[in-house]
Amino acid sequence: MRLRTLILAAASVVAIASPALAQELTAITGGRVLTGSSIIENGTVVIQNGRVVSVGSGAAPSGARVIDARGKVVSPGFVAVDSGLGGSEVSSVGGSDDLRNSANSISASFDVSYGLDPWSFTLPVARLGGITRAIVMPSHAGGGGGGHSHDDSDFAGVGHAGLQSPGLFAGQAAIIHLAEGTDILVKPRVAMVAPFGEAGAGIVGGARGAQFTQFKETLAEVRLYARNKAAYDRAGLRELSLSRADLEALIPVANGQMPLIVTVRRAADIQQVLRLAREEGVKVILDGAEEAWLVADQIASAGVPVLLNPISNLPGNLETRAARMQNAAALNAAGVVIAIKGNEGSIHRAREARYNAGNAVSHGLPYEAAIAALTVNPARIFGMTGQFGELRAGAAADVVVWSGDPLEPLSLAETIFVNGQEQAPTSRQFLLRDRYRDGGEGAMPPAYTR
């Protein structure tokens, strides 16, 4: 067993040091292929140079390394949404949690991509659960602050008396991949995050209506700043309701280019968020949305996607009185694009997203829709269609060979590729298990490189 541990450790180091491994022509043959949008029986997936070359039912190309997947399932790597992977090690240990910021001067401009840790012990665990990409989102830490009046006529009526607390926004999300190596960032600043409903109301004084008013005033200030930055500087407004960094960060939200991820739960709040998006021309993504099934047609009509945990079915408070296990099925039937989340922040339990998807299937969500909610839909929601999350020519070669149906808890991810690079089938937990099963004599990699 010590030899196996050393071999796995060496394989991890070689994979990091030898990116040329990803150039090998590889064909995965004979499996049940879940492309993310369709199913191919006895399919063949060909990958090379970090990309999918082809997906179909033909034979392996000449000279390719062949992986026999007969009796197995081949899928795209899953995408963890609303995740803290790489941004938090132990949430109760402040120094290891870079998802939360409480500074008064930095809220919308808080960028989680600068705190990512490619050596995080949570990444291999999630990867062994078939997750190859993640949308890392900041967590809201509350906030306060206020504004100051000013006397520049160009900005009259904007920014007075604390119209915007910096605590209204949690910050900006990023996309990562989970391959072994030292650079996991795929794309920073893909969305802004803000809590609404009860949580958002608490930031501004307790009333939901106050938050919506404050949000609209914030957008007005951002748009005014964007139109005339020079006048803004002359007015000396740098210490008003928003810092310059936050104003700059919110410009793409105000002009509809960057989506706003809105954490919201009850149906009434969802309706008001949809109204706000319509009035202000803001692109929104609903997160949580336990009561979304009650207004599924309205969400679909607005073209708004939803990130949800389909097993949230208990009324933990008055915001989730109508939570039910059929939420995912109802939204999908209405035509809403959904993505399924893991549990408890999608960090240590990110891999449980596939179990949640399986539960959604048992409560009416079609099987192919559940697979899409773990793969192609997250990519689509975050503007990465065709780049990852599906098996099609040109997409990133994030491929997982499963021992069985990936929505069955007992199925294992036997072979995992990220960007065409095969990943070592191990984690710190496995290495510790093997070490102490051998009486404590097994070796651990120096500083445990992923």
Short mmCIF file of C-alpha atoms in Angstrom, two decimals:
data_model
loop_
_atom_site.label_atom_id
_atom_site.label_comp_id
_atom_site.label_asym_id
_atom_site.label_seq_id
_atom_site.Cartn_x
_atom_site.Cartn_y
_atom_site.Cartn_z
CA MET A 1 0.00 0.00 0.00
CA ARG A 2 2.91 2.33 0.63
CA LEU A 3 4.02 1.72 -2.95
CA ARG A 4 0.56 2.65 -4.21
CA THR A 5 0.64 5.87 -2.19
CA LEU A 6 4.03 6.80 -3.61
CA ILE A 7 2.89 6.03 -7.14
CA LEU A 8 -0.18 8.23 -6.74
CA ALA A 9 1.92 11.03 -5.32
CA ALA A 10 4.38 10.75 -8.18
CA ALA A 11 1.54 10.73 -10.69
CA SER A 12 0.23 13.95 -9.18
CA VAL A 13 3.61 15.64 -9.50
CA VAL A 14 4.10 14.41 -13.08
CA ALA A 15 0.64 15.65 -14.06
CA ILE A 16 1.51 19.09 -12.74
CA ALA A 17 4.95 19.21 -14.32
CA SER A 18 4.04 17.72 -17.70
CA PRO A 19 1.25 19.62 -19.49
CA ALA A 20 2.25 17.75 -22.65
CA LEU A 21 0.24 14.81 -21.32
CA ALA A 22 -2.88 16.72 -22.30
CA GLN A 23 -1.78 16.64 -25.96
CA GLU A 24 -2.24 12.86 -26.27
CA LEU A 25 -4.97 11.66 -28.62
CA THR A 26 -7.39 9.71 -26.43
CA ALA A 27 -10.61 7.90 -27.32
CA ILE A 28 -13.14 6.82 -24.69
CA THR A 29 -15.20 4.08 -26.33
CA GLY A 30 -18.23 1.88 -25.72
CA GLY A 31 -19.86 3.83 -22.92
CA ARG A 32 -23.24 5.44 -22.47
CA VAL A 33 -22.35 9.03 -23.32
CA LEU A 34 -24.24 11.87 -21.66
CA THR A 35 -23.28 14.89 -23.74
CA GLY A 36 -25.12 17.37 -21.53
CA SER A 37 -27.93 17.79 -24.05
CA SER A 38 -28.43 14.24 -25.39
CA ILE A 39 -27.56 10.59 -24.77
CA ILE A 40 -25.50 8.39 -27.12
CA GLU A 41 -25.47 4.65 -26.49
CA ASN A 42 -22.17 2.88 -27.21
CA GLY A 43 -20.58 6.24 -27.91
CA THR A 44 -17.03 7.40 -28.57
CA VAL A 45 -15.51 10.59 -27.17
CA VAL A 46 -12.20 11.69 -28.68
CA ILE A 47 -10.04 14.31 -26.95
CA GLN A 48 -6.71 15.95 -27.75
CA ASN A 49 -4.87 19.17 -26.94
CA GLY A 50 -7.17 19.81 -24.01
CA ARG A 51 -10.30 19.86 -26.18
CA VAL A 52 -13.04 17.50 -27.30
CA VAL A 53 -12.30 16.51 -30.90
CA SER A 54 -15.47 14.57 -31.63
CA VAL A 55 -18.43 12.84 -30.00
CA GLY A 56 -20.36 10.11 -31.78
CA SER A 57 -20.69 6.39 -32.32
CA GLY A 58 -17.70 5.71 -34.56
CA ALA A 59 -14.53 3.75 -33.88
CA ALA A 60 -11.48 5.15 -32.15
CA PRO A 61 -9.10 6.97 -34.51
CA SER A 62 -5.87 5.25 -35.45
CA GLY A 63 -3.06 5.74 -32.98
CA ALA A 64 -5.29 6.91 -30.15
CA ARG A 65 -4.98 5.75 -26.57
CA VAL A 66 -8.22 3.85 -25.96
CA ILE A 67 -10.14 3.83 -22.68
CA ASP A 68 -12.73 1.05 -22.67
CA ALA A 69 -15.95 2.40 -21.13
CA ARG A 70 -18.21 -0.54 -21.95
CA GLY A 71 -20.84 -0.91 -19.22
CA LYS A 72 -19.97 2.54 -17.90
CA VAL A 73 -21.24 6.10 -18.29
CA VAL A 74 -19.28 8.99 -19.78
CA SER A 75 -20.30 12.55 -18.94
CA PRO A 76 -18.99 16.08 -19.00
CA GLY A 77 -17.39 17.17 -15.77
CA PHE A 78 -19.97 18.66 -13.44
CA VAL A 79 -20.03 22.36 -12.61
CA ALA A 80 -20.50 23.45 -8.99
CA VAL A 81 -22.57 26.63 -8.73
CA ASP A 82 -22.91 28.99 -5.78
CA SER A 83 -19.69 27.40 -4.56
CA GLY A 84 -16.88 28.32 -2.21
CA LEU A 85 -14.35 25.86 -3.64
CA GLY A 86 -10.84 27.29 -3.56
CA GLY A 87 -12.02 30.27 -1.55
CA SER A 88 -12.63 28.74 1.85
CA GLU A 89 -10.91 25.92 3.69
CA VAL A 90 -12.69 25.97 7.07
CA SER A 91 -15.52 28.47 7.30
CA SER A 92 -15.19 28.78 11.08
CA VAL A 93 -11.51 29.72 10.77
CA GLY A 94 -11.48 33.32 9.58
CA GLY A 95 -7.97 33.27 8.16
CA SER A 96 -8.86 30.44 5.78
CA ASP A 97 -12.10 31.98 4.51
CA ASP A 98 -11.63 34.47 1.66
CA LEU A 99 -15.24 34.53 0.56
CA ARG A 100 -16.45 37.15 3.00
CA ASN A 101 -15.55 40.81 3.34
CA SER A 102 -16.93 43.38 5.79
CA ALA A 103 -14.92 46.50 4.87
CA ASN A 104 -17.09 49.61 4.51
CA SER A 105 -15.24 50.83 1.42
CA ILE A 106 -15.16 47.57 -0.54
CA SER A 107 -18.32 45.65 -1.37
CA ALA A 108 -19.28 45.50 -5.06
CA SER A 109 -15.59 45.67 -5.99
CA PHE A 110 -14.65 42.70 -3.78
CA ASP A 111 -13.16 40.17 -6.22
CA VAL A 112 -12.95 36.60 -4.90
CA SER A 113 -10.51 35.59 -7.66
CA TYR A 114 -7.61 37.18 -5.74
CA GLY A 115 -8.15 34.87 -2.77
CA LEU A 116 -8.28 31.54 -4.62
CA ASP A 117 -6.05 28.75 -3.33
CA PRO A 118 -5.10 26.10 -5.93
CA TRP A 119 -3.67 23.93 -3.11
CA SER A 120 -6.97 23.81 -1.21
CA PHE A 121 -7.68 20.35 0.20
CA THR A 122 -11.31 20.73 -0.87
CA LEU A 123 -10.57 20.66 -4.60
CA PRO A 124 -9.45 17.02 -5.00
CA VAL A 125 -12.43 15.86 -2.92
CA ALA A 126 -14.86 17.70 -5.18
CA ARG A 127 -13.00 16.47 -8.27
CA LEU A 128 -13.36 12.86 -7.13
CA GLY A 129 -17.09 13.54 -7.13
CA GLY A 130 -16.96 14.39 -10.83
CA ILE A 131 -16.77 18.18 -10.45
CA THR A 132 -14.32 19.80 -12.85
CA ARG A 133 -15.42 23.48 -12.78
CA ALA A 134 -16.98 25.78 -10.21
CA ILE A 135 -18.61 29.18 -9.99
CA VAL A 136 -17.04 30.62 -6.83
CA MET A 137 -19.30 33.18 -5.19
CA PRO A 138 -18.58 35.60 -2.34
CA SER A 139 -20.65 35.39 0.84
CA HIS A 140 -22.34 38.42 2.28
CA ALA A 141 -20.87 39.66 5.55
CA GLY A 142 -23.28 42.51 6.26
CA GLY A 143 -22.11 46.06 6.26
CA GLY A 144 -22.85 49.61 7.11
CA GLY A 145 -21.64 52.99 6.17
CA GLY A 146 -23.30 56.05 4.80
CA GLY A 147 -22.91 58.96 2.53
CA HIS A 148 -22.19 62.63 2.72
CA SER A 149 -23.95 65.49 1.05
CA HIS A 150 -22.23 67.46 -1.67
CA ASP A 151 -22.74 70.70 -3.58
CA ASP A 152 -21.95 69.92 -7.22
CA SER A 153 -25.09 70.67 -9.24
CA ASP A 154 -24.25 67.93 -11.74
CA PHE A 155 -24.89 65.39 -8.97
CA ALA A 156 -27.78 67.00 -7.15
CA GLY A 157 -30.10 64.49 -5.54
CA VAL A 158 -27.74 61.52 -5.76
CA GLY A 159 -25.72 60.05 -2.91
CA HIS A 160 -27.32 61.94 -0.01
CA ALA A 161 -27.72 60.73 3.54
CA GLY A 162 -26.56 57.16 3.17
CA LEU A 163 -28.63 56.14 0.18
CA GLN A 164 -26.32 53.20 -0.29
CA SER A 165 -24.59 51.09 2.27
CA PRO A 166 -21.52 49.32 0.90
CA GLY A 167 -22.87 46.19 2.61
CA LEU A 168 -25.59 45.79 -0.01
CA PHE A 169 -23.28 43.77 -2.27
CA ALA A 170 -21.27 40.67 -1.45
CA GLY A 171 -18.81 41.07 -4.35
CA GLN A 172 -17.96 39.46 -7.68
CA ALA A 173 -17.94 35.77 -8.57
CA ALA A 174 -15.28 33.87 -10.55
CA ILE A 175 -15.06 30.65 -12.58
CA ILE A 176 -12.37 28.10 -11.75
CA HIS A 177 -11.34 24.67 -13.02
CA LEU A 178 -10.30 21.88 -10.68
CA ALA A 179 -7.29 20.47 -12.53
CA GLU A 180 -4.11 19.78 -10.64
CA GLY A 181 -1.72 22.68 -10.95
CA THR A 182 -1.05 26.18 -9.71
CA ASP A 183 -3.46 28.26 -11.79
CA ILE A 184 -7.14 27.40 -11.40
CA LEU A 185 -8.70 30.70 -12.48
CA VAL A 186 -10.73 30.50 -15.69
CA LYS A 187 -12.47 33.87 -15.62
CA PRO A 188 -12.81 36.51 -12.89
CA ARG A 189 -15.70 38.92 -12.34
CA VAL A 190 -18.40 36.91 -14.10
CA ALA A 191 -21.27 38.15 -11.92
CA MET A 192 -22.14 40.46 -9.02
CA VAL A 193 -23.73 38.98 -5.90
CA ALA A 194 -26.29 40.62 -3.62
CA PRO A 195 -28.79 39.32 -1.05
CA PHE A 196 -32.44 40.35 -1.29
CA GLY A 197 -35.50 39.32 0.67
CA GLU A 198 -35.15 39.16 4.44
CA ALA A 199 -31.34 39.20 4.35
CA GLY A 200 -31.19 42.21 2.06
CA ALA A 201 -33.83 44.08 4.05
CA GLY A 202 -31.77 43.60 7.20
CA ILE A 203 -28.86 45.46 5.63
CA VAL A 204 -30.82 48.65 5.01
CA GLY A 205 -32.88 48.78 8.18
CA GLY A 206 -35.35 45.92 8.03
CA ALA A 207 -37.84 46.78 5.27
CA ARG A 208 -37.78 45.14 1.86
CA GLY A 209 -39.09 48.24 0.15
CA ALA A 210 -36.16 50.25 1.49
CA GLN A 211 -33.69 47.88 -0.13
CA PHE A 212 -35.30 48.18 -3.54
CA THR A 213 -35.35 51.97 -3.26
CA GLN A 214 -31.73 51.98 -2.19
CA PHE A 215 -30.74 49.68 -5.01
CA LYS A 216 -32.42 51.92 -7.59
CA GLU A 217 -30.67 54.96 -6.15
CA THR A 218 -27.38 53.12 -6.32
CA LEU A 219 -27.88 52.40 -10.01
CA ALA A 220 -28.74 56.06 -10.60
CA GLU A 221 -25.51 57.12 -8.94
CA VAL A 222 -23.47 54.58 -10.87
CA ARG A 223 -24.94 55.70 -14.18
CA LEU A 224 -24.34 59.35 -13.36
CA TYR A 225 -20.76 58.57 -12.43
CA ALA A 226 -20.25 56.59 -15.65
CA ARG A 227 -21.55 59.50 -17.76
CA ASN A 228 -19.28 62.12 -16.23
CA LYS A 229 -16.41 60.82 -14.13
CA ALA A 230 -14.55 64.13 -14.32
CA ALA A 231 -17.44 66.01 -12.76
CA TYR A 232 -17.71 63.32 -10.12
CA ASP A 233 -14.06 63.91 -9.20
CA ARG A 234 -14.54 67.68 -9.08
CA ALA A 235 -17.46 67.22 -6.72
CA GLY A 236 -15.22 65.40 -4.29
CA LEU A 237 -17.58 62.46 -3.95
CA ARG A 238 -15.02 59.77 -3.32
CA GLU A 239 -16.25 59.34 0.27
CA LEU A 240 -19.94 59.29 -0.49
CA SER A 241 -22.17 56.25 -0.48
CA LEU A 242 -19.90 54.19 -2.75
CA SER A 243 -16.16 54.13 -3.21
CA ARG A 244 -14.70 54.71 -6.65
CA ALA A 245 -13.82 51.01 -6.81
CA ASP A 246 -17.43 50.02 -6.11
CA LEU A 247 -18.78 52.51 -8.63
CA GLU A 248 -16.49 51.12 -11.32
CA ALA A 249 -17.44 47.56 -10.43
CA LEU A 250 -21.15 48.32 -10.74
CA ILE A 251 -21.02 49.98 -14.18
CA PRO A 252 -21.36 46.66 -16.06
CA VAL A 253 -24.26 45.70 -13.77
CA ALA A 254 -26.04 48.99 -14.39
CA ASN A 255 -25.65 48.70 -18.17
CA GLY A 256 -26.85 45.09 -18.26
CA GLN A 257 -23.55 43.47 -19.22
CA MET A 258 -22.73 41.73 -15.92
CA PRO A 259 -25.46 39.57 -14.34
CA LEU A 260 -26.53 40.18 -10.77
CA ILE A 261 -26.90 37.00 -8.73
CA VAL A 262 -29.77 37.70 -6.35
CA THR A 263 -30.15 35.50 -3.30
CA VAL A 264 -33.89 35.38 -2.77
CA ARG A 265 -36.31 32.81 -1.39
CA ARG A 266 -40.01 33.70 -1.18
CA ALA A 267 -42.23 34.05 -4.22
CA ALA A 268 -43.28 37.63 -3.42
CA ASP A 269 -39.65 38.74 -3.30
CA ILE A 270 -38.92 36.94 -6.58
CA GLN A 271 -41.74 38.89 -8.21
CA GLN A 272 -40.27 42.18 -7.01
CA VAL A 273 -36.78 41.23 -8.20
CA LEU A 274 -38.21 40.49 -11.65
CA ARG A 275 -39.95 43.86 -11.57
CA LEU A 276 -36.71 45.59 -10.58
CA ALA A 277 -34.80 43.87 -13.39
CA ARG A 278 -37.48 44.92 -15.88
CA GLU A 279 -37.58 48.55 -14.71
CA GLU A 280 -33.82 49.00 -14.49
CA GLY A 281 -32.66 46.84 -17.40
CA VAL A 282 -30.57 44.68 -15.07
CA LYS A 283 -29.71 41.09 -15.93
CA VAL A 284 -30.42 38.84 -12.93
CA ILE A 285 -29.85 35.25 -11.85
CA LEU A 286 -31.98 33.93 -8.98
CA ASP A 287 -30.14 31.97 -6.29
CA GLY A 288 -31.99 29.81 -3.76
CA ALA A 289 -35.54 30.58 -4.91
CA GLU A 290 -37.23 27.91 -2.78
CA GLU A 291 -40.68 29.27 -3.63
CA ALA A 292 -39.90 29.85 -7.31
CA TRP A 293 -42.35 27.16 -8.44
CA LEU A 294 -45.21 29.47 -7.44
CA VAL A 295 -44.12 32.03 -10.04
CA ALA A 296 -42.40 29.71 -12.51
CA ASP A 297 -44.22 31.14 -15.54
CA GLN A 298 -43.18 34.69 -14.63
CA ILE A 299 -39.55 33.64 -14.22
CA ALA A 300 -39.63 31.84 -17.57
CA SER A 301 -41.26 34.80 -19.30
CA ALA A 302 -38.49 37.07 -17.98
CA GLY A 303 -35.81 34.67 -19.23
CA VAL A 304 -34.21 34.52 -15.79
CA PRO A 305 -32.20 31.41 -14.77
CA VAL A 306 -32.27 29.86 -11.29
CA LEU A 307 -29.58 28.27 -9.12
CA LEU A 308 -31.31 25.96 -6.66
CA ASN A 309 -31.01 23.09 -4.25
CA PRO A 310 -33.90 20.78 -5.14
CA ILE A 311 -33.93 19.05 -1.75
CA SER A 312 -34.74 22.30 0.11
CA ASN A 313 -38.26 21.35 1.12
CA LEU A 314 -38.75 22.48 4.73
CA PRO A 315 -40.04 25.90 5.84
CA GLY A 316 -37.05 27.01 7.87
CA ASN A 317 -38.63 30.46 8.17
CA LEU A 318 -41.50 32.50 6.72
CA GLU A 319 -39.56 33.00 3.49
CA THR A 320 -39.71 29.30 2.63
CA ARG A 321 -43.25 28.36 3.66
CA ALA A 322 -43.93 26.86 0.22
CA ALA A 323 -40.61 25.04 -0.29
CA ARG A 324 -41.11 21.66 -1.95
CA MET A 325 -39.15 18.91 -3.63
CA GLN A 326 -40.91 19.51 -6.96
CA ASN A 327 -39.40 23.00 -7.33
CA ALA A 328 -36.82 21.94 -9.93
CA ALA A 329 -39.36 19.93 -11.95
CA ALA A 330 -41.88 22.79 -11.99
CA LEU A 331 -39.31 25.35 -13.10
CA ASN A 332 -37.97 23.10 -15.83
CA ALA A 333 -41.49 22.35 -17.08
CA ALA A 334 -42.14 26.08 -17.31
CA GLY A 335 -39.01 26.55 -19.45
CA VAL A 336 -36.71 28.04 -16.82
CA VAL A 337 -32.98 27.27 -17.16
CA ILE A 338 -31.91 25.75 -13.84
CA ALA A 339 -28.59 24.75 -12.29
CA ILE A 340 -28.44 22.40 -9.31
CA LYS A 341 -26.31 23.23 -6.28
CA GLY A 342 -24.48 21.09 -3.74
CA ASN A 343 -25.02 21.32 0.00
CA GLU A 344 -23.72 23.68 2.69
CA GLY A 345 -22.07 26.20 0.42
CA SER A 346 -20.87 23.67 -2.16
CA ILE A 347 -17.42 23.41 -0.60
CA HIS A 348 -16.87 20.24 1.44
CA ARG A 349 -20.18 18.86 0.15
CA ALA A 350 -20.03 20.16 -3.41
CA ARG A 351 -19.98 16.61 -4.76
CA GLU A 352 -23.49 16.07 -3.36
CA ALA A 353 -24.97 18.13 -6.19
CA ARG A 354 -25.37 14.90 -8.18
CA TYR A 355 -27.30 13.33 -5.30
CA ASN A 356 -29.54 16.39 -5.24
CA ALA A 357 -30.08 16.03 -8.97
CA GLY A 358 -31.04 12.40 -8.47
CA ASN A 359 -33.59 13.43 -5.85
CA ALA A 360 -35.00 15.99 -8.27
CA VAL A 361 -35.45 13.24 -10.87
CA SER A 362 -37.37 11.18 -8.32
CA HIS A 363 -39.68 14.18 -7.90
CA GLY A 364 -40.46 14.78 -11.54
CA LEU A 365 -37.41 16.38 -13.17
CA PRO A 366 -36.56 14.55 -16.42
CA TYR A 367 -33.24 12.70 -16.27
CA GLU A 368 -31.64 14.59 -19.16
CA ALA A 369 -32.73 17.90 -17.62
CA ALA A 370 -31.01 16.90 -14.37
CA ILE A 371 -27.76 16.16 -16.20
CA ALA A 372 -28.04 19.49 -18.04
CA ALA A 373 -28.55 21.25 -14.69
CA LEU A 374 -25.13 19.94 -13.59
CA THR A 375 -23.26 20.58 -16.84
CA VAL A 376 -24.40 22.60 -19.84
CA ASN A 377 -26.83 24.87 -17.98
CA PRO A 378 -24.26 26.41 -15.58
CA ALA A 379 -22.01 27.19 -18.56
CA ARG A 380 -24.94 28.76 -20.39
CA ILE A 381 -26.02 30.81 -17.37
CA PHE A 382 -22.55 32.28 -16.93
CA GLY A 383 -21.88 33.05 -20.58
CA MET A 384 -19.61 30.08 -21.30
CA THR A 385 -21.78 28.09 -23.72
CA GLY A 386 -19.69 25.68 -25.78
CA GLN A 387 -16.55 26.28 -23.73
CA PHE A 388 -17.16 23.68 -21.00
CA GLY A 389 -19.99 21.71 -19.44
CA GLU A 390 -20.80 19.56 -22.46
CA LEU A 391 -19.26 16.96 -24.70
CA ARG A 392 -19.08 18.52 -28.15
CA ALA A 393 -16.31 19.35 -30.57
CA GLY A 394 -14.28 22.34 -29.41
CA ALA A 395 -15.35 22.30 -25.77
CA ALA A 396 -12.83 21.87 -22.97
CA ALA A 397 -12.04 18.19 -22.47
CA ASP A 398 -13.58 17.91 -19.01
CA VAL A 399 -14.66 14.28 -19.15
CA VAL A 400 -15.61 11.78 -16.45
CA VAL A 401 -15.95 8.01 -16.83
CA TRP A 402 -18.36 6.69 -14.20
CA SER A 403 -18.75 3.14 -12.94
CA GLY A 404 -22.52 3.58 -13.36
CA ASP A 405 -25.24 6.20 -13.44
CA PRO A 406 -23.68 9.39 -12.00
CA LEU A 407 -26.95 10.26 -10.25
CA GLU A 408 -26.73 7.04 -8.23
CA PRO A 409 -24.81 7.60 -4.96
CA LEU A 410 -22.82 4.35 -5.26
CA SER A 411 -21.40 5.21 -8.69
CA LEU A 412 -17.77 6.30 -8.73
CA ALA A 413 -15.83 8.64 -10.98
CA GLU A 414 -13.20 6.17 -12.22
CA THR A 415 -11.35 8.35 -14.74
CA ILE A 416 -11.36 12.14 -14.69
CA PHE A 417 -10.01 14.55 -17.28
CA VAL A 418 -9.83 18.31 -16.82
CA ASN A 419 -8.72 20.30 -19.86
CA GLY A 420 -7.68 16.97 -21.38
CA GLN A 421 -5.34 16.19 -18.51
CA GLU A 422 -6.06 13.00 -16.61
CA GLN A 423 -6.23 13.62 -12.88
CA ALA A 424 -4.68 11.50 -10.14
CA PRO A 425 -7.50 9.55 -8.40
CA THR A 426 -6.56 10.67 -4.92
CA SER A 427 -6.96 13.33 -2.25
CA ARG A 428 -5.33 14.19 1.04
CA GLN A 429 -7.96 12.10 2.82
CA PHE A 430 -7.12 9.03 0.73
CA LEU A 431 -3.39 9.53 1.29
CA LEU A 432 -3.89 9.81 5.05
CA ARG A 433 -6.08 6.73 5.03
CA ASP A 434 -3.44 4.72 3.20
CA ARG A 435 -0.64 6.06 5.35
CA TYR A 436 -2.19 5.12 8.67
CA ARG A 437 -3.65 1.87 7.39
CA ASP A 438 0.01 0.91 6.89
CA GLY A 439 0.81 1.66 10.50
CA GLY A 440 1.84 5.26 9.91
CA GLU A 441 4.81 4.42 7.70
CA GLY A 442 3.43 5.56 4.35
CA ALA A 443 4.79 8.71 2.76
CA MET A 444 2.91 11.92 2.09
CA PRO A 445 3.93 14.25 -0.74
CA PRO A 446 5.97 17.23 0.50
CA ALA A 447 3.51 19.93 1.63
CA TYR A 448 0.89 17.83 -0.19
CA THR A 449 0.78 19.22 -3.69
CA ARG A 450 -2.59 18.66 -5.31
#
